[in-house]
PDB file of C-alpha atoms in Angstrom:
ATOM      1  CA  UNK J   1      20.639  23.037   7.864  1.00 91.00           C
ATOM      2  CA  UNK J   2      22.370  19.674   7.499  1.00 93.00           C
ATOM      3  CA  UNK J   3      20.224  16.606   8.158  1.00 96.00           C
ATOM      4  CA  UNK J   4      21.847  13.199   8.590  1.00 97.00           C
ATOM      5  CA  UNK J   5      19.835   9.997   8.226  1.00 96.00           C
ATOM      6  CA  UNK J   6      22.035   7.320   9.775  1.00 97.00           C
ATOM      7  CA  UNK J   7      22.662   4.301   7.546  1.00 95.00           C
ATOM      8  CA  UNK J   8      23.922   1.426   9.686  1.00 93.00           C
ATOM      9  CA  UNK J   9      22.335  -1.315   7.569  1.00 88.00           C
ATOM     10  CA  UNK J  10      18.949  -1.363   9.301  1.00 81.00           C
ATOM     11  CA  UNK J  11      16.032   0.788   8.268  1.00 71.00           C
ATOM     12  CA  UNK J  12      13.687   1.785   5.472  1.00 71.00           C
ATOM     13  CA  UNK J  13      16.065   4.452   4.253  1.00 86.00           C
ATOM     14  CA  UNK J  14      14.585   5.100   0.812  1.00 88.00           C
ATOM     15  CA  UNK J  15      11.101   6.037   2.044  1.00 90.00           C
ATOM     16  CA  UNK J  16      12.482   7.971   5.005  1.00 92.00           C
ATOM     17  CA  UNK J  17      14.930   9.911   2.839  1.00 93.00           C
ATOM     18  CA  UNK J  18      12.141  10.904   0.445  1.00 92.00           C
ATOM     19  CA  UNK J  19       9.844  12.061   3.258  1.00 93.00           C
ATOM     20  CA  UNK J  20      12.517  14.097   5.051  1.00 94.00           C
ATOM     21  CA  UNK J  21      13.727  15.616   1.770  1.00 93.00           C
ATOM     22  CA  UNK J  22      10.152  16.586   0.871  1.00 91.00           C
ATOM     23  CA  UNK J  23       9.521  18.398   4.150  1.00 94.00           C
ATOM     24  CA  UNK J  24      13.043  19.730   4.198  1.00 92.00           C
ATOM     25  CA  UNK J  25      12.218  21.955   1.239  1.00 89.00           C
ATOM     26  CA  UNK J  26      10.006  23.995   3.553  1.00 87.00           C
ATOM     27  CA  UNK J  27      12.368  23.986   6.526  1.00 90.00           C
ATOM     28  CA  UNK J  28      15.636  25.207   5.040  1.00 89.00           C
ATOM     29  CA  UNK J  29      17.320  21.803   4.833  1.00 91.00           C
ATOM     30  CA  UNK J  30      20.281  22.165   2.493  1.00 82.00           C
ATOM     31  CA  UNK J  31      20.859  18.425   2.203  1.00 82.00           C
ATOM     32  CA  UNK J  32      19.697  15.053   3.474  1.00 91.00           C
ATOM     33  CA  UNK J  33      22.803  12.927   3.876  1.00 95.00           C
ATOM     34  CA  UNK J  34      22.366   9.170   4.270  1.00 95.00           C
ATOM     35  CA  UNK J  35      25.529   8.020   6.012  1.00 95.00           C
ATOM     36  CA  UNK J  36      27.151   6.460   9.054  1.00 93.00           C
ATOM     37  CA  UNK J  37      30.286   8.567   8.687  1.00 96.00           C
ATOM     38  CA  UNK J  38      31.118   9.803  12.203  1.00 96.00           C
ATOM     39  CA  UNK J  39      32.386  13.177  10.986  1.00 96.00           C
ATOM     40  CA  UNK J  40      29.135  13.860   9.114  1.00 96.00           C
ATOM     41  CA  UNK J  41      27.089  12.802  12.138  1.00 96.00           C
ATOM     42  CA  UNK J  42      29.122  14.979  14.503  1.00 95.00           C
ATOM     43  CA  UNK J  43      28.606  18.056  12.248  1.00 94.00           C
ATOM     44  CA  UNK J  44      24.894  17.521  11.592  1.00 95.00           C
ATOM     45  CA  UNK J  45      22.163  19.986  12.585  1.00 95.00           C
ATOM     46  CA  UNK J  46      19.459  17.287  12.736  1.00 97.00           C
ATOM     47  CA  UNK J  47      19.967  13.530  13.168  1.00 98.00           C
ATOM     48  CA  UNK J  48      17.543  10.677  12.440  1.00 97.00           C
ATOM     49  CA  UNK J  49      18.172   7.065  13.501  1.00 96.00           C
ATOM     50  CA  UNK J  50      15.846   4.574  11.782  1.00 94.00           C
ATOM     51  CA  UNK J  51      15.653   0.874  12.549  1.00 91.00           C
ATOM     52  CA  UNK J  52      13.815  -2.222  11.358  1.00 91.00           C
ATOM     53  CA  UNK J  53      14.133  -5.782  12.612  1.00 91.00           C
ATOM     54  CA  UNK J  54      15.167  -7.268  15.942  1.00 94.00           C
ATOM     55  CA  UNK J  55      16.638  -5.051  18.661  1.00 94.00           C
ATOM     56  CA  UNK J  56      19.841  -7.139  19.167  1.00 95.00           C
ATOM     57  CA  UNK J  57      20.591  -7.192  15.437  1.00 94.00           C
ATOM     58  CA  UNK J  58      20.061  -3.446  15.114  1.00 95.00           C
ATOM     59  CA  UNK J  59      22.266  -2.746  18.121  1.00 95.00           C
ATOM     60  CA  UNK J  60      25.018  -5.017  16.769  1.00 95.00           C
ATOM     61  CA  UNK J  61      24.880  -3.291  13.381  1.00 95.00           C
ATOM     62  CA  UNK J  62      25.014   0.098  15.095  1.00 95.00           C
ATOM     63  CA  UNK J  63      28.002  -0.912  17.241  1.00 95.00           C
ATOM     64  CA  UNK J  64      29.843  -2.204  14.161  1.00 95.00           C
ATOM     65  CA  UNK J  65      30.110   1.365  12.801  1.00 95.00           C
ATOM     66  CA  UNK J  66      33.348   2.628  14.290  1.00 95.00           C
ATOM     67  CA  UNK J  67      33.047   6.021  15.924  1.00 96.00           C
ATOM     68  CA  UNK J  68      29.274   6.308  15.453  1.00 96.00           C
ATOM     69  CA  UNK J  69      28.356   6.220  19.147  1.00 95.00           C
ATOM     70  CA  UNK J  70      31.021   8.789  19.973  1.00 96.00           C
ATOM     71  CA  UNK J  71      29.807  11.069  17.172  1.00 96.00           C
ATOM     72  CA  UNK J  72      26.233  10.840  18.457  1.00 96.00           C
ATOM     73  CA  UNK J  73      27.366  11.580  22.007  1.00 95.00           C
ATOM     74  CA  UNK J  74      29.168  14.672  20.718  1.00 94.00           C
ATOM     75  CA  UNK J  75      26.302  15.953  18.573  1.00 97.00           C
ATOM     76  CA  UNK J  76      23.258  14.965  20.627  1.00 97.00           C
ATOM     77  CA  UNK J  77      24.713  14.865  24.125  1.00 94.00           C
ATOM     78  CA  UNK J  78      27.115  17.793  24.098  1.00 94.00           C
ATOM     79  CA  UNK J  79      25.911  20.076  21.272  1.00 96.00           C
ATOM     80  CA  UNK J  80      22.196  19.433  21.855  1.00 97.00           C
ATOM     81  CA  UNK J  81      21.401  18.611  18.216  1.00 98.00           C
ATOM     82  CA  UNK J  82      17.745  17.579  17.762  1.00 98.00           C
ATOM     83  CA  UNK J  83      17.543  13.791  17.364  1.00 98.00           C
ATOM     84  CA  UNK J  84      14.736  11.492  16.208  1.00 98.00           C
ATOM     85  CA  UNK J  85      14.667   7.711  16.515  1.00 97.00           C
ATOM     86  CA  UNK J  86      12.194   5.754  14.370  1.00 97.00           C
ATOM     87  CA  UNK J  87      10.827   2.262  15.196  1.00 96.00           C
ATOM     88  CA  UNK J  88      13.780   0.217  16.514  1.00 96.00           C
ATOM     89  CA  UNK J  89      15.833   3.411  16.309  1.00 96.00           C
ATOM     90  CA  UNK J  90      13.430   4.771  18.930  1.00 97.00           C
ATOM     91  CA  UNK J  91      13.638   1.570  20.996  1.00 97.00           C
ATOM     92  CA  UNK J  92      17.429   1.841  21.138  1.00 97.00           C
ATOM     93  CA  UNK J  93      17.006   5.034  23.189  1.00 98.00           C
ATOM     94  CA  UNK J  94      15.986   2.821  26.138  1.00 98.00           C
ATOM     95  CA  UNK J  95      18.202   1.347  28.842  1.00 98.00           C
ATOM     96  CA  UNK J  96      17.867  -2.184  27.515  1.00 97.00           C
ATOM     97  CA  UNK J  97      15.852  -4.495  25.307  1.00 96.00           C
ATOM     98  CA  UNK J  98      14.594  -7.988  26.120  1.00 96.00           C
ATOM     99  CA  UNK J  99      14.014  -9.339  22.594  1.00 94.00           C
ATOM    100  CA  UNK J 100      15.674 -12.785  22.347  1.00 92.00           C
ATOM    101  CA  UNK J 101      18.319 -11.705  24.876  1.00 93.00           C
ATOM    102  CA  UNK J 102      19.017  -8.755  27.163  1.00 96.00           C
ATOM    103  CA  UNK J 103      20.693  -6.090  25.036  1.00 96.00           C
ATOM    104  CA  UNK J 104      21.820  -2.679  26.291  1.00 97.00           C
ATOM    105  CA  UNK J 105      20.346   0.381  24.624  1.00 96.00           C
ATOM    106  CA  UNK J 106      21.802   3.866  24.412  1.00 96.00           C
ATOM    107  CA  UNK J 107      20.292   4.781  27.785  1.00 97.00           C
ATOM    108  CA  UNK J 108      19.155   8.229  26.647  1.00 97.00           C
ATOM    109  CA  UNK J 109      15.563   7.793  27.833  1.00 98.00           C
ATOM    110  CA  UNK J 110      14.988   5.509  30.798  1.00 98.00           C
ATOM    111  CA  UNK J 111      12.950   2.402  30.074  1.00 98.00           C
ATOM    112  CA  UNK J 112      12.807  -1.181  28.876  1.00 97.00           C
ATOM    113  CA  UNK J 113      11.810  -2.765  25.584  1.00 98.00           C
ATOM    114  CA  UNK J 114       9.246  -5.450  26.383  1.00 97.00           C
ATOM    115  CA  UNK J 115       7.016  -7.721  24.329  1.00 97.00           C
ATOM    116  CA  UNK J 116       3.544  -6.437  23.486  1.00 97.00           C
ATOM    117  CA  UNK J 117       1.004  -8.583  25.382  1.00 94.00           C
ATOM    118  CA  UNK J 118      -2.552  -7.442  24.551  1.00 96.00           C
ATOM    119  CA  UNK J 119      -5.206  -8.135  27.158  1.00 94.00           C
ATOM    120  CA  UNK J 120      -7.512  -9.120  24.291  1.00 93.00           C
ATOM    121  CA  UNK J 121      -6.214 -12.503  23.038  1.00 87.00           C
ATOM    122  CA  UNK J 122      -7.829 -11.919  19.642  1.00 92.00           C
ATOM    123  CA  UNK J 123      -5.380  -9.091  18.901  1.00 96.00           C
ATOM    124  CA  UNK J 124      -2.437 -10.363  16.907  1.00 95.00           C
ATOM    125  CA  UNK J 125       1.198  -9.583  17.580  1.00 96.00           C
ATOM    126  CA  UNK J 126       2.998  -7.925  15.890  1.00 96.00           C
ATOM    127  CA  UNK J 127       0.913  -4.771  16.126  1.00 97.00           C
ATOM    128  CA  UNK J 128       0.623  -3.964  12.438  1.00 96.00           C
ATOM    129  CA  UNK J 129      -1.324  -1.269  10.618  1.00 96.00           C
ATOM    130  CA  UNK J 130      -3.053   1.995  11.474  1.00 98.00           C
ATOM    131  CA  UNK J 131      -3.905   2.993  15.032  1.00 98.00           C
ATOM    132  CA  UNK J 132      -5.210   6.162  16.668  1.00 98.00           C
ATOM    133  CA  UNK J 133      -2.823   8.239  18.737  1.00 98.00           C
ATOM    134  CA  UNK J 134      -3.577   9.460  22.255  1.00 98.00           C
ATOM    135  CA  UNK J 135      -1.526  12.572  23.023  1.00 98.00           C
ATOM    136  CA  UNK J 136      -0.163  12.495  26.591  1.00 97.00           C
ATOM    137  CA  UNK J 137       2.150  15.521  26.759  1.00 95.00           C
ATOM    138  CA  UNK J 138       2.435  18.740  24.799  1.00 96.00           C
ATOM    139  CA  UNK J 139       5.556  18.756  22.634  1.00 98.00           C
ATOM    140  CA  UNK J 140       6.703  20.865  19.667  1.00 98.00           C
ATOM    141  CA  UNK J 141       7.138  17.772  17.476  1.00 98.00           C
ATOM    142  CA  UNK J 142       3.430  16.993  18.015  1.00 98.00           C
ATOM    143  CA  UNK J 143       2.185  20.521  17.254  1.00 98.00           C
ATOM    144  CA  UNK J 144      -0.921  20.492  15.079  1.00 97.00           C
ATOM    145  CA  UNK J 145      -1.782  16.896  15.960  1.00 98.00           C
ATOM    146  CA  UNK J 146      -4.715  15.746  18.061  1.00 97.00           C
ATOM    147  CA  UNK J 147      -5.825  12.628  19.878  1.00 98.00           C
ATOM    148  CA  UNK J 148      -7.485  10.440  17.255  1.00 98.00           C
ATOM    149  CA  UNK J 149      -4.967  11.150  14.509  1.00 98.00           C
ATOM    150  CA  UNK J 150      -3.636   7.864  13.222  1.00 95.00           C
ATOM    151  CA  UNK J 151      -0.193   6.527  12.386  1.00 98.00           C
ATOM    152  CA  UNK J 152       1.228   3.350  10.859  1.00 97.00           C
ATOM    153  CA  UNK J 153       2.833   0.729  13.128  1.00 97.00           C
ATOM    154  CA  UNK J 154       4.761  -2.512  12.549  1.00 96.00           C
ATOM    155  CA  UNK J 155       6.234  -3.921  15.774  1.00 96.00           C
ATOM    156  CA  UNK J 156       5.980  -6.730  18.307  1.00 96.00           C
ATOM    157  CA  UNK J 157       7.949  -5.046  21.093  1.00 97.00           C
ATOM    158  CA  UNK J 158       7.343  -1.739  22.812  1.00 97.00           C
ATOM    159  CA  UNK J 159       9.133   0.941  24.818  1.00 98.00           C
ATOM    160  CA  UNK J 160       8.009   0.941  28.472  1.00 98.00           C
ATOM    161  CA  UNK J 161       9.362   4.235  29.882  1.00 98.00           C
ATOM    162  CA  UNK J 162      10.476   4.452  33.498  1.00 97.00           C
ATOM    163  CA  UNK J 163       9.408   8.102  33.758  1.00 97.00           C
ATOM    164  CA  UNK J 164       5.799   8.822  32.697  1.00 96.00           C
ATOM    165  CA  UNK J 165       6.834  12.366  31.746  1.00 97.00           C
ATOM    166  CA  UNK J 166       8.788  10.963  28.789  1.00 98.00           C
ATOM    167  CA  UNK J 167       5.672   9.280  27.329  1.00 98.00           C
ATOM    168  CA  UNK J 168       4.418  11.820  24.778  1.00 98.00           C
ATOM    169  CA  UNK J 169       1.821   9.702  22.950  1.00 98.00           C
ATOM    170  CA  UNK J 170       0.380   6.208  23.068  1.00 98.00           C
ATOM    171  CA  UNK J 171      -2.108   3.952  21.322  1.00 98.00           C
ATOM    172  CA  UNK J 172      -4.574   1.389  22.636  1.00 97.00           C
ATOM    173  CA  UNK J 173      -3.819  -2.178  21.549  1.00 97.00           C
ATOM    174  CA  UNK J 174      -5.315  -4.351  24.249  1.00 96.00           C
ATOM    175  CA  UNK J 175      -3.665  -1.956  26.696  1.00 96.00           C
ATOM    176  CA  UNK J 176      -1.469   1.106  26.469  1.00 97.00           C
ATOM    177  CA  UNK J 177       1.302   0.873  23.907  1.00 98.00           C
ATOM    178  CA  UNK J 178       3.937   3.581  23.612  1.00 98.00           C
ATOM    179  CA  UNK J 179       3.867   5.602  20.392  1.00 98.00           C
ATOM    180  CA  UNK J 180       6.163   8.597  21.062  1.00 98.00           C
ATOM    181  CA  UNK J 181       8.788   9.254  23.727  1.00 98.00           C
ATOM    182  CA  UNK J 182      10.945  12.291  24.287  1.00 98.00           C
ATOM    183  CA  UNK J 183      13.037  14.447  26.585  1.00 97.00           C
ATOM    184  CA  UNK J 184      15.241  17.486  26.062  1.00 97.00           C
ATOM    185  CA  UNK J 185      16.491  17.424  22.430  1.00 98.00           C
ATOM    186  CA  UNK J 186      15.590  13.756  21.873  1.00 98.00           C
ATOM    187  CA  UNK J 187      12.358  12.299  20.489  1.00 98.00           C
ATOM    188  CA  UNK J 188      11.393   8.874  19.186  1.00 98.00           C
ATOM    189  CA  UNK J 189       8.397   7.464  17.321  1.00 98.00           C
ATOM    190  CA  UNK J 190       7.473   3.786  17.413  1.00 98.00           C
ATOM    191  CA  UNK J 191       5.437   4.247  14.241  1.00 97.00           C
ATOM    192  CA  UNK J 192       6.897   5.108  10.859  1.00 96.00           C
ATOM    193  CA  UNK J 193       6.265   8.811  10.104  1.00 96.00           C
ATOM    194  CA  UNK J 194       7.377   8.273   6.511  1.00 94.00           C
ATOM    195  CA  UNK J 195       4.473   5.816   6.089  1.00 94.00           C
ATOM    196  CA  UNK J 196       1.903   7.775   8.128  1.00 96.00           C
ATOM    197  CA  UNK J 197       0.688  10.167   5.431  1.00 95.00           C
ATOM    198  CA  UNK J 198      -0.168  13.711   6.549  1.00 96.00           C
ATOM    199  CA  UNK J 199       0.299  12.968  10.256  1.00 97.00           C
ATOM    200  CA  UNK J 200       3.790  11.648   9.611  1.00 97.00           C
ATOM    201  CA  UNK J 201       4.742  14.523   7.335  1.00 96.00           C
ATOM    202  CA  UNK J 202       3.559  17.001   9.963  1.00 97.00           C
ATOM    203  CA  UNK J 203       5.747  15.319  12.587  1.00 98.00           C
ATOM    204  CA  UNK J 204       8.737  15.411  10.248  1.00 97.00           C
ATOM    205  CA  UNK J 205       8.186  19.103   9.488  1.00 97.00           C
ATOM    206  CA  UNK J 206       7.797  19.845  13.203  1.00 97.00           C
ATOM    207  CA  UNK J 207      11.035  18.011  13.938  1.00 98.00           C
ATOM    208  CA  UNK J 208      12.905  20.000  11.295  1.00 97.00           C
ATOM    209  CA  UNK J 209      11.536  23.270  12.721  1.00 96.00           C
ATOM    210  CA  UNK J 210      12.179  22.257  16.351  1.00 97.00           C
ATOM    211  CA  UNK J 211      14.521  24.455  18.383  1.00 96.00           C
ATOM    212  CA  UNK J 212      14.902  22.678  21.758  1.00 94.00           C
TER     213      UNK J 212
END
């Protein structure tokens, strides 16, 4: 199995590479390749898109990699390769983001990226630290997890899905905040699985074992 972790200049690649390599030992992963090379992406058996920072900056950095979008469309759209977006990499699955300016997303899962606005004014934004998951839909990537398991978040904007069926897990932060979205062979986590201890490692292992 060939796993590609896309390096487009935005993301905590070192920690993510270590976590995916660790779980890959149990899932038959021959290599974890950190690259934005379109040929490597098009040939991959599993693809991970990380992302840290502002949505427009991440999208601009992504678009600056010639051939990357086309390679993803080939692998994920046509070949059905399992794909995971992490943090802003998950947000880029949406139709568009509204951070600073309106920026188009990949449009793979319908929805908008909107600012977190807690009903409780004492809650600070960004949403930072550990929070308990609420599982909304059964999904192979969430196997072995339960409502109340916690994950590590760092974000001020959230994915608001247009179809409730694509909301797989959420957290409460002065209102419902999206934690995991997914459809078909695509899944995204707002939290960082590589920083979420055993819960995160379980999600990574589930993703590597996933056969959508």
